[in-house]
Structures are given as structure tokens and as C-alpha cells.
Amino acid sequence: ADLTGLTGKRVLVSAGGTRERLDPVRYLTNDSSGKMGAAVANVAAAAGAEVTLVTTKAVPVLPNVQVVSVESAQELAQAMLAQPADIVVMAAAVADFRPVTTATNKIKKTADNDEFHLDLVKNPDILSALGHQKRPGQKVIGFAAETTDLIHNASVKLAEKGADMIVANQVGVPDSGFNVDVNQVTLLRPEQPPLPLPKNDKLTIAKQILEIILQDN
Ligand code: C5P
């Protein structure tokens, strides 16, 4: 892959599933391992980019990747919106909702309550915020993990979120998506036919994503 265009570029990547706290010992989360985001960060850093990885998971990265550790979607939003970047890759699996309140102390079960109801509120859409406040020349890439209607759902996201690319990712099947080393994706871009990539390891997929976004410049 020709990644020479990355030299000196500021690349900002998010990775991992957010953790949304109920109380000091419990949270809501998802199966994202941070592997895809870490692969993008490492490929970009190896190609000479200035890389910041905002991550919920401790993942192995090259020494020249600046790591910012976060937990919740709100922390992730704050970190992503504060960092200047030429290319932003939102590979994190952001929780759609968080608990309305986080209890200060551990939530207790009681003898007389057989049900417990949790109130949730929508998280900010970070990709959408980044996509709609893009500077000229800046590229914003998102992921769409879907179990059904992959291409249709991902195309809607491409338009609604103002992204330059959505990496559509079949999840809920073996050998693709969350927490495995390989991935099978289709790249969607405005006014371009969908580009399905062969199943490959996440490092190779990361190279292809970055190479194609550089070509679109
Ligand atoms: O809408 P959906 O969650 O399927 O979109 C996935 C894409 O949007 C991913 O790139 C994810 O990082 C991003 N996202 C976000 N903020 C949210 C939800 C998703 O940035 N609250």
C-alpha cells in the first residue's frame, strides 16, 4: 500500500467499546476489543504520521503513538473534539445510551424488589459532530457494525454523519468484527460504488482504509 501521503499528517483514532457506569463497580459496554483502531493507529504511525489514539482498552501500540485513555462516551467525545487532526478515524464502539445517573455507592438488591429499572439517556454522536464541523481537506472516517442490512444501514450513516468514508463491518458472524484479528469490510464513500475488501487481518484492512482515503484527496 502507498501510504507516503501520511508523512507528517495528524491522525486521530478512537478505539474500543465505551464503558457507561451504573455505579463504582458496574458498567454497560460492548464486545469491541480496540484491535481495529489500534491497527489503524499503528499503520499510520509506521507510515510517518503523528498519531493520537483515544482508547478505552489497553492495546499494544508503537512507541510514537500518543495514547489517551478514556472510559465513557462523554470522555471520548471530549478527547476527540479537543484534538486537531487531518484524518479522524472513529473506530470506537460508542454506547448509544448511558445511565441517566451514576450511583455514588454500589447499587443494592433488596428483598422486596424482583425488578430493577435502569433509565438511559442518549450519548452525543461524536462522529456526526466531527463530520459536520470538518475543516476543508480534513477527512473523517467512521465504522458501521451491523448484524442486518449492512450496506443499507451503513450508507444511511455515511450521509447522516457527514463522513468521508464508512467502513461497513458485518458483526455477529465468525471471523469478522469484534474481538478477532481478522475483519471483512466494505468501504462506502460519497458518490462511489461500495468497495468490498477481501477478508483479511486488521493491519491489512487498516492499510487499505488509509490508502483509499489518501487517494480521495
Ligand atoms: O450510529 P452507529 O453507532 O452505528 O455509528 C457507528 C459510527 O459512529 C462509529 O464510527 C462510531 O465510532 C460512531 N459513533 C459515535 N458516537 C456515537 C455513536 C457512534 O461517534 N454516540
CSV table of C-alpha atoms and ligand atoms in Angstrom, one decimal:
chain,number,residue,atom,x,y,z
A,1,ALA,CA,0.0,0.0,0.0
A,2,ASP,CA,1.2,3.5,-0.8
A,3,LEU,CA,1.0,5.4,2.5
A,4,THR,CA,3.6,8.1,1.8
A,5,GLY,CA,0.9,10.7,1.9
A,6,LEU,CA,0.6,10.1,5.6
A,7,THR,CA,4.0,11.6,6.4
A,8,GLY,CA,3.6,14.5,8.8
A,9,LYS,CA,-0.2,14.2,8.8
A,10,ARG,CA,-2.0,14.3,12.2
A,11,VAL,CA,-4.1,11.2,12.5
A,12,LEU,CA,-6.6,10.9,15.4
A,13,VAL,CA,-8.1,7.4,16.1
A,14,SER,CA,-10.6,6.2,18.6
A,15,ALA,CA,-10.7,2.5,19.7
A,16,GLY,CA,-12.6,0.2,22.0
A,17,GLY,CA,-16.1,-0.1,23.4
A,18,THR,CA,-17.1,2.7,25.8
A,19,ARG,CA,-18.0,1.9,29.4
A,20,GLU,CA,-21.0,3.6,30.8
A,21,ARG,CA,-21.1,3.5,34.6
A,22,LEU,CA,-24.0,2.5,36.7
A,23,ASP,CA,-22.1,2.6,40.0
A,24,PRO,CA,-18.5,2.3,41.2
A,25,VAL,CA,-18.2,-1.4,40.2
A,26,ARG,CA,-20.6,-1.8,37.3
A,27,TYR,CA,-20.9,-0.5,33.7
A,28,LEU,CA,-22.6,-1.1,30.4
A,29,THR,CA,-20.3,-2.0,27.5
A,30,ASN,CA,-20.0,-4.0,24.3
A,31,ASP,CA,-17.7,-6.5,22.7
A,32,SER,CA,-15.3,-4.1,20.9
A,33,SER,CA,-11.6,-5.0,21.7
A,34,GLY,CA,-9.9,-1.9,20.3
A,35,LYS,CA,-8.0,-4.0,17.8
A,36,MET,CA,-9.2,-2.3,14.6
A,37,GLY,CA,-8.5,1.2,16.0
A,38,ALA,CA,-5.1,0.1,17.3
A,39,ALA,CA,-4.3,-1.3,13.8
A,40,VAL,CA,-5.2,2.0,12.1
A,41,ALA,CA,-3.1,3.9,14.7
A,42,ASN,CA,0.0,1.6,14.2
A,43,VAL,CA,-0.2,1.6,10.4
A,44,ALA,CA,-0.4,5.4,10.3
A,45,ALA,CA,2.4,5.8,12.8
A,46,ALA,CA,4.6,3.4,10.9
A,47,ALA,CA,4.0,5.5,7.8
A,48,GLY,CA,5.2,8.6,9.5
A,49,ALA,CA,2.0,10.2,10.7
A,50,GLU,CA,1.7,12.0,14.1
A,51,VAL,CA,-0.8,9.7,15.7
A,52,THR,CA,-3.1,10.1,18.8
A,53,LEU,CA,-5.1,7.0,19.9
A,54,VAL,CA,-8.0,7.7,22.2
A,55,THR,CA,-8.9,4.3,23.6
A,56,THR,CA,-11.0,2.6,26.2
A,57,LYS,CA,-8.8,-0.5,26.1
A,58,ALA,CA,-5.0,-1.0,26.7
A,59,VAL,CA,-3.8,-2.1,23.3
A,60,PRO,CA,-0.2,-2.6,22.0
A,61,VAL,CA,0.9,0.4,20.1
A,62,LEU,CA,4.2,1.7,18.5
A,63,PRO,CA,6.2,4.0,20.8
A,64,ASN,CA,5.4,7.1,18.7
A,65,VAL,CA,1.6,6.7,19.1
A,66,GLN,CA,0.3,9.1,21.8
A,67,VAL,CA,-2.3,7.3,23.9
A,68,VAL,CA,-5.2,9.0,25.7
A,69,SER,CA,-7.1,6.6,27.9
A,70,VAL,CA,-10.9,7.2,28.4
A,71,GLU,CA,-13.8,5.2,29.7
A,72,SER,CA,-17.2,6.7,28.7
A,73,ALA,CA,-18.6,8.1,25.5
A,74,GLN,CA,-18.6,11.6,27.2
A,75,GLU,CA,-14.9,11.3,27.9
A,76,LEU,CA,-14.3,10.0,24.4
A,77,ALA,CA,-16.2,12.9,22.9
A,78,GLN,CA,-14.2,15.5,25.0
A,79,ALA,CA,-10.9,14.0,23.9
A,80,MET,CA,-11.8,13.6,20.2
A,81,LEU,CA,-13.2,17.1,19.9
A,82,ALA,CA,-10.2,18.7,21.6
A,83,GLN,CA,-7.5,17.2,19.2
A,84,PRO,CA,-6.7,18.9,15.9
A,85,ALA,CA,-6.3,16.3,13.1
A,86,ASP,CA,-6.1,15.9,9.4
A,87,ILE,CA,-7.6,12.4,9.4
A,88,VAL,CA,-10.0,11.2,12.1
A,89,VAL,CA,-10.9,7.5,12.3
A,90,MET,CA,-13.8,6.7,14.7
A,91,ALA,CA,-13.2,3.0,15.2
A,92,ALA,CA,-14.5,3.1,18.8
A,93,ALA,CA,-17.8,1.3,19.5
A,94,VAL,CA,-19.6,4.1,21.3
A,95,ALA,CA,-22.5,3.2,23.5
A,96,ASP,CA,-25.7,4.6,22.2
A,97,PHE,CA,-27.1,5.2,25.7
A,98,ARG,CA,-25.7,5.8,29.2
A,99,PRO,CA,-27.3,5.6,32.6
A,100,VAL,CA,-29.1,8.8,33.4
A,101,THR,CA,-27.3,8.8,36.8
A,102,THR,CA,-24.2,7.0,38.1
A,103,ALA,CA,-24.8,5.9,41.7
A,104,THR,CA,-22.1,7.0,44.2
A,105,ASN,CA,-22.3,3.7,46.0
A,106,LYS,CA,-22.9,0.2,44.9
A,107,ILE,CA,-26.5,-0.4,43.9
A,108,LYS,CA,-28.0,-3.0,46.3
A,109,LYS,CA,-30.7,-5.5,45.7
A,110,THR,CA,-33.5,-5.6,48.2
A,111,ALA,CA,-35.6,-8.5,49.4
A,112,ASP,CA,-38.9,-6.9,48.2
A,113,ASN,CA,-37.8,-5.9,44.7
A,114,ASP,CA,-37.7,-8.6,41.9
A,115,GLU,CA,-37.2,-6.0,39.2
A,116,PHE,CA,-34.8,-3.2,38.7
A,117,HIS,CA,-35.3,-0.5,36.1
A,118,LEU,CA,-32.5,1.4,34.6
A,119,ASP,CA,-33.1,4.8,32.9
A,120,LEU,CA,-30.8,5.6,30.0
A,121,VAL,CA,-30.2,8.7,28.0
A,122,LYS,CA,-28.7,9.1,24.5
A,123,ASN,CA,-25.0,9.7,24.2
A,124,PRO,CA,-23.6,12.5,21.9
A,125,ASP,CA,-22.8,11.3,18.4
A,126,ILE,CA,-19.1,12.1,18.1
A,127,LEU,CA,-18.7,11.0,14.5
A,128,SER,CA,-21.6,13.2,13.5
A,129,ALA,CA,-20.2,16.2,15.4
A,130,LEU,CA,-16.8,15.7,13.8
A,131,GLY,CA,-18.3,15.1,10.3
A,132,HIS,CA,-20.4,18.3,10.5
A,133,GLN,CA,-17.6,20.5,11.7
A,134,LYS,CA,-15.0,19.4,9.2
A,135,ARG,CA,-12.3,21.8,8.0
A,136,PRO,CA,-11.5,21.9,4.3
A,137,GLY,CA,-9.2,19.0,3.5
A,138,GLN,CA,-9.9,17.2,6.7
A,139,LYS,CA,-11.1,13.6,6.4
A,140,VAL,CA,-13.5,11.9,8.8
A,141,ILE,CA,-13.9,8.1,8.7
A,142,GLY,CA,-16.5,6.1,10.7
A,143,PHE,CA,-17.3,2.4,11.2
A,144,ALA,CA,-20.7,0.8,11.0
A,145,ALA,CA,-21.0,-2.5,12.8
A,146,GLU,CA,-24.3,-4.2,11.7
A,147,THR,CA,-25.9,-7.6,12.1
A,148,THR,CA,-28.5,-6.9,9.4
A,149,ASP,CA,-28.9,-4.8,6.2
A,150,LEU,CA,-25.2,-3.9,6.4
A,151,ILE,CA,-24.8,-1.8,3.2
A,152,HIS,CA,-28.1,0.0,3.5
A,153,ASN,CA,-27.6,0.9,7.2
A,154,ALA,CA,-24.0,2.0,6.6
A,155,SER,CA,-25.0,4.2,3.5
A,156,VAL,CA,-27.5,6.0,5.7
A,157,LYS,CA,-24.8,6.6,8.3
A,158,LEU,CA,-22.4,7.9,5.6
A,159,ALA,CA,-24.9,10.6,4.6
A,160,GLU,CA,-26.3,11.5,8.0
A,161,LYS,CA,-22.9,11.7,9.8
A,162,GLY,CA,-21.2,13.8,7.1
A,163,ALA,CA,-18.4,11.2,6.9
A,164,ASP,CA,-15.9,10.8,4.0
A,165,MET,CA,-15.9,7.1,4.5
A,166,ILE,CA,-17.9,4.5,6.4
A,167,VAL,CA,-16.2,1.1,7.0
A,168,ALA,CA,-19.2,-1.3,6.9
A,169,ASN,CA,-18.5,-4.2,9.2
A,170,GLN,CA,-20.6,-7.4,9.4
A,171,VAL,CA,-20.7,-8.4,13.1
A,172,GLY,CA,-22.4,-11.3,14.8
A,173,VAL,CA,-20.7,-13.8,12.4
A,174,PRO,CA,-17.4,-15.8,13.0
A,175,ASP,CA,-14.2,-14.3,11.6
A,176,SER,CA,-15.3,-10.7,11.3
A,177,GLY,CA,-15.8,-7.7,13.5
A,178,PHE,CA,-15.5,-7.6,17.3
A,179,ASN,CA,-12.6,-9.1,19.2
A,180,VAL,CA,-11.0,-11.2,16.4
A,181,ASP,CA,-7.8,-10.5,14.4
A,182,VAL,CA,-9.4,-10.6,11.0
A,183,ASN,CA,-12.2,-8.5,9.5
A,184,GLN,CA,-14.4,-8.4,6.5
A,185,VAL,CA,-15.5,-4.9,5.5
A,186,THR,CA,-17.0,-2.9,2.6
A,187,LEU,CA,-15.8,0.7,2.2
A,188,LEU,CA,-18.5,3.3,1.4
A,189,ARG,CA,-17.8,6.8,0.2
A,190,PRO,CA,-20.0,9.6,-1.2
A,191,GLU,CA,-20.6,9.2,-4.9
A,192,GLN,CA,-18.6,6.0,-5.2
A,193,PRO,CA,-19.7,2.4,-5.6
A,194,PRO,CA,-19.3,0.3,-2.5
A,195,LEU,CA,-15.8,-1.3,-2.4
A,196,PRO,CA,-15.9,-4.7,-0.7
A,197,LEU,CA,-12.4,-5.8,0.6
A,198,PRO,CA,-11.4,-9.4,0.9
A,199,LYS,CA,-11.4,-10.9,4.4
A,200,ASN,CA,-8.0,-10.0,5.9
A,201,ASP,CA,-6.1,-9.3,9.1
A,202,LYS,CA,-6.9,-6.0,10.7
A,203,LEU,CA,-3.5,-4.5,9.9
A,204,THR,CA,-4.0,-5.1,6.2
A,205,ILE,CA,-7.6,-3.7,6.4
A,206,ALA,CA,-6.2,-0.6,8.2
A,207,LYS,CA,-3.6,-0.1,5.4
A,208,GLN,CA,-6.3,-0.3,2.7
A,209,ILE,CA,-8.6,2.1,4.5
A,210,LEU,CA,-5.8,4.7,4.8
A,211,GLU,CA,-4.6,4.2,1.3
A,212,ILE,CA,-8.1,4.8,-0.2
A,213,ILE,CA,-8.8,7.9,1.9
A,214,LEU,CA,-5.4,9.3,0.8
A,215,GLN,CA,-6.4,8.6,-2.9
A,216,ASP,CA,-9.7,10.5,-2.4
A,217,ASN,CA,-7.8,13.7,-1.6
B,1,C5P,O1,-24.7,5.0,14.7
B,1,C5P,P1,-23.7,4.0,14.9
B,1,C5P,O2,-23.3,3.8,16.3
B,1,C5P,O3,-24.0,2.7,14.3
B,1,C5P,O4,-22.4,4.6,14.1
B,1,C5P,C1,-21.2,4.0,14.2
B,1,C5P,C2,-20.1,5.0,14.0
B,1,C5P,O5,-20.4,6.2,14.7
B,1,C5P,C3,-18.8,4.6,14.5
B,1,C5P,O6,-17.7,5.2,13.8
B,1,C5P,C4,-18.8,5.1,15.9
B,1,C5P,O7,-17.5,5.3,16.4
B,1,C5P,C5,-19.5,6.4,15.7
B,1,C5P,N1,-20.4,6.8,16.9
B,1,C5P,C6,-20.0,8.0,17.6
B,1,C5P,N2,-20.8,8.4,18.6
B,1,C5P,C7,-21.9,7.7,19.0
B,1,C5P,C8,-22.2,6.6,18.3
B,1,C5P,C9,-21.4,6.1,17.3
B,1,C5P,O8,-19.0,8.6,17.2
B,1,C5P,N3,-22.6,8.2,20.0
